[in-house]
């Protein structure tokens, strides 16, 4: 499963959304997304099986973005 992660220049996660099928979810929207502010970036990542099972709040609190490698990593 893919996820969109909004983060700052240090890799701190600001927001996460799991990518899903809007039509199947009953939404009338065709597209959704996050718009980064100054000093922020949006990264699309493929979650591994363990990350996919976690609630979004656990991803938000327990991970950060490795800015150099553009990937999600567990916070120590």
PDB file of C-alpha atoms in Angstrom:
ATOM      1  CA  UNK A   1       0.000   0.000   0.000  1.00  0.00           C
ATOM      2  CA  UNK A   2       1.211   3.480  -0.790  1.00  0.00           C
ATOM      3  CA  UNK A   3       1.193   6.417   1.595  1.00  0.00           C
ATOM      4  CA  UNK A   4       1.679  10.140   1.098  1.00  0.00           C
ATOM      5  CA  UNK A   5       3.830  11.796   3.751  1.00  0.00           C
ATOM      6  CA  UNK A   6       4.062  15.543   4.302  1.00  0.00           C
ATOM      7  CA  UNK A   7       7.310  16.349   6.140  1.00  0.00           C
ATOM      8  CA  UNK A   8       9.573  19.269   6.976  1.00  0.00           C
ATOM      9  CA  UNK A   9      13.170  19.786   5.844  1.00  0.00           C
ATOM     10  CA  UNK A  10      14.443  17.746   8.821  1.00  0.00           C
ATOM     11  CA  UNK A  11      12.254  14.710   8.077  1.00  0.00           C
ATOM     12  CA  UNK A  12       9.696  15.345  10.829  1.00  0.00           C
ATOM     13  CA  UNK A  13       6.337  13.990   9.703  1.00  0.00           C
ATOM     14  CA  UNK A  14       3.572  16.574   9.632  1.00  0.00           C
ATOM     15  CA  UNK A  15       0.831  14.497   8.032  1.00  0.00           C
ATOM     16  CA  UNK A  16       0.274  11.027   6.556  1.00  0.00           C
ATOM     17  CA  UNK A  17      -2.457   9.666   4.340  1.00  0.00           C
ATOM     18  CA  UNK A  18      -2.773   6.149   2.993  1.00  0.00           C
ATOM     19  CA  UNK A  19      -3.542   6.062  -0.718  1.00  0.00           C
ATOM     20  CA  UNK A  20      -6.834   4.362  -1.472  1.00  0.00           C
ATOM     21  CA  UNK A  21      -9.577   4.149  -4.067  1.00  0.00           C
ATOM     22  CA  UNK A  22     -11.831   7.181  -3.600  1.00  0.00           C
ATOM     23  CA  UNK A  23     -14.704   5.766  -5.627  1.00  0.00           C
ATOM     24  CA  UNK A  24     -14.739   2.508  -3.643  1.00  0.00           C
ATOM     25  CA  UNK A  25     -14.752   4.549  -0.435  1.00  0.00           C
ATOM     26  CA  UNK A  26     -17.902   6.351  -1.600  1.00  0.00           C
ATOM     27  CA  UNK A  27     -16.258   9.722  -2.213  1.00  0.00           C
ATOM     28  CA  UNK A  28     -17.448  12.091  -4.924  1.00  0.00           C
ATOM     29  CA  UNK A  29     -13.948  13.559  -5.220  1.00  0.00           C
ATOM     30  CA  UNK A  30     -11.786  12.457  -8.129  1.00  0.00           C
ATOM     31  CA  UNK A  31      -8.427  13.395  -6.554  1.00  0.00           C
ATOM     32  CA  UNK A  32      -7.125  14.431  -3.164  1.00  0.00           C
ATOM     33  CA  UNK A  33      -3.693  15.453  -2.015  1.00  0.00           C
ATOM     34  CA  UNK A  34      -1.537  17.525   0.285  1.00  0.00           C
ATOM     35  CA  UNK A  35      -0.048  20.874  -0.634  1.00  0.00           C
ATOM     36  CA  UNK A  36       3.308  21.497   1.036  1.00  0.00           C
ATOM     37  CA  UNK A  37       4.010  24.851   2.612  1.00  0.00           C
ATOM     38  CA  UNK A  38       7.373  26.623   2.688  1.00  0.00           C
ATOM     39  CA  UNK A  39      10.121  24.210   3.818  1.00  0.00           C
ATOM     40  CA  UNK A  40       7.858  21.175   3.448  1.00  0.00           C
ATOM     41  CA  UNK A  41       7.816  18.290   0.980  1.00  0.00           C
ATOM     42  CA  UNK A  42       5.448  15.498   0.032  1.00  0.00           C
ATOM     43  CA  UNK A  43       6.864  12.007  -0.367  1.00  0.00           C
ATOM     44  CA  UNK A  44       5.010   8.996  -1.761  1.00  0.00           C
ATOM     45  CA  UNK A  45       6.259   5.736  -0.236  1.00  0.00           C
ATOM     46  CA  UNK A  46       5.361   2.067  -0.532  1.00  0.00           C
ATOM     47  CA  UNK A  47       4.650   0.754   2.971  1.00  0.00           C
ATOM     48  CA  UNK A  48       6.029  -2.664   3.829  1.00  0.00           C
ATOM     49  CA  UNK A  49       3.689  -5.297   5.314  1.00  0.00           C
ATOM     50  CA  UNK A  50       4.492  -4.383   8.938  1.00  0.00           C
ATOM     51  CA  UNK A  51       4.023  -0.644   8.334  1.00  0.00           C
ATOM     52  CA  UNK A  52       0.784  -1.253   6.450  1.00  0.00           C
ATOM     53  CA  UNK A  53      -0.771  -2.962   9.496  1.00  0.00           C
ATOM     54  CA  UNK A  54       0.023  -0.009  11.782  1.00  0.00           C
ATOM     55  CA  UNK A  55      -2.548   2.703  12.476  1.00  0.00           C
ATOM     56  CA  UNK A  56      -1.624   6.041  10.897  1.00  0.00           C
ATOM     57  CA  UNK A  57      -1.011   7.595  14.341  1.00  0.00           C
ATOM     58  CA  UNK A  58       1.676   4.957  15.026  1.00  0.00           C
ATOM     59  CA  UNK A  59       3.361   5.691  11.694  1.00  0.00           C
ATOM     60  CA  UNK A  60       3.218   9.409  12.501  1.00  0.00           C
ATOM     61  CA  UNK A  61       4.697   9.039  15.980  1.00  0.00           C
ATOM     62  CA  UNK A  62       7.155   6.211  15.422  1.00  0.00           C
ATOM     63  CA  UNK A  63       8.760   7.088  12.103  1.00  0.00           C
ATOM     64  CA  UNK A  64      10.469   9.945  10.297  1.00  0.00           C
ATOM     65  CA  UNK A  65      11.651  10.594   6.761  1.00  0.00           C
ATOM     66  CA  UNK A  66      15.302  10.049   5.901  1.00  0.00           C
ATOM     67  CA  UNK A  67      15.601  13.162   3.738  1.00  0.00           C
ATOM     68  CA  UNK A  68      18.818  12.060   2.012  1.00  0.00           C
ATOM     69  CA  UNK A  69      17.375   8.668   0.991  1.00  0.00           C
ATOM     70  CA  UNK A  70      13.728   9.816   0.602  1.00  0.00           C
ATOM     71  CA  UNK A  71      12.395   6.914   2.635  1.00  0.00           C
ATOM     72  CA  UNK A  72      10.423   6.252   5.790  1.00  0.00           C
ATOM     73  CA  UNK A  73      12.505   5.003   8.744  1.00  0.00           C
ATOM     74  CA  UNK A  74      11.698   4.011  12.320  1.00  0.00           C
ATOM     75  CA  UNK A  75      12.570   6.628  14.922  1.00  0.00           C
ATOM     76  CA  UNK A  76      14.905   5.360  17.643  1.00  0.00           C
TER      77      UNK A  76
END
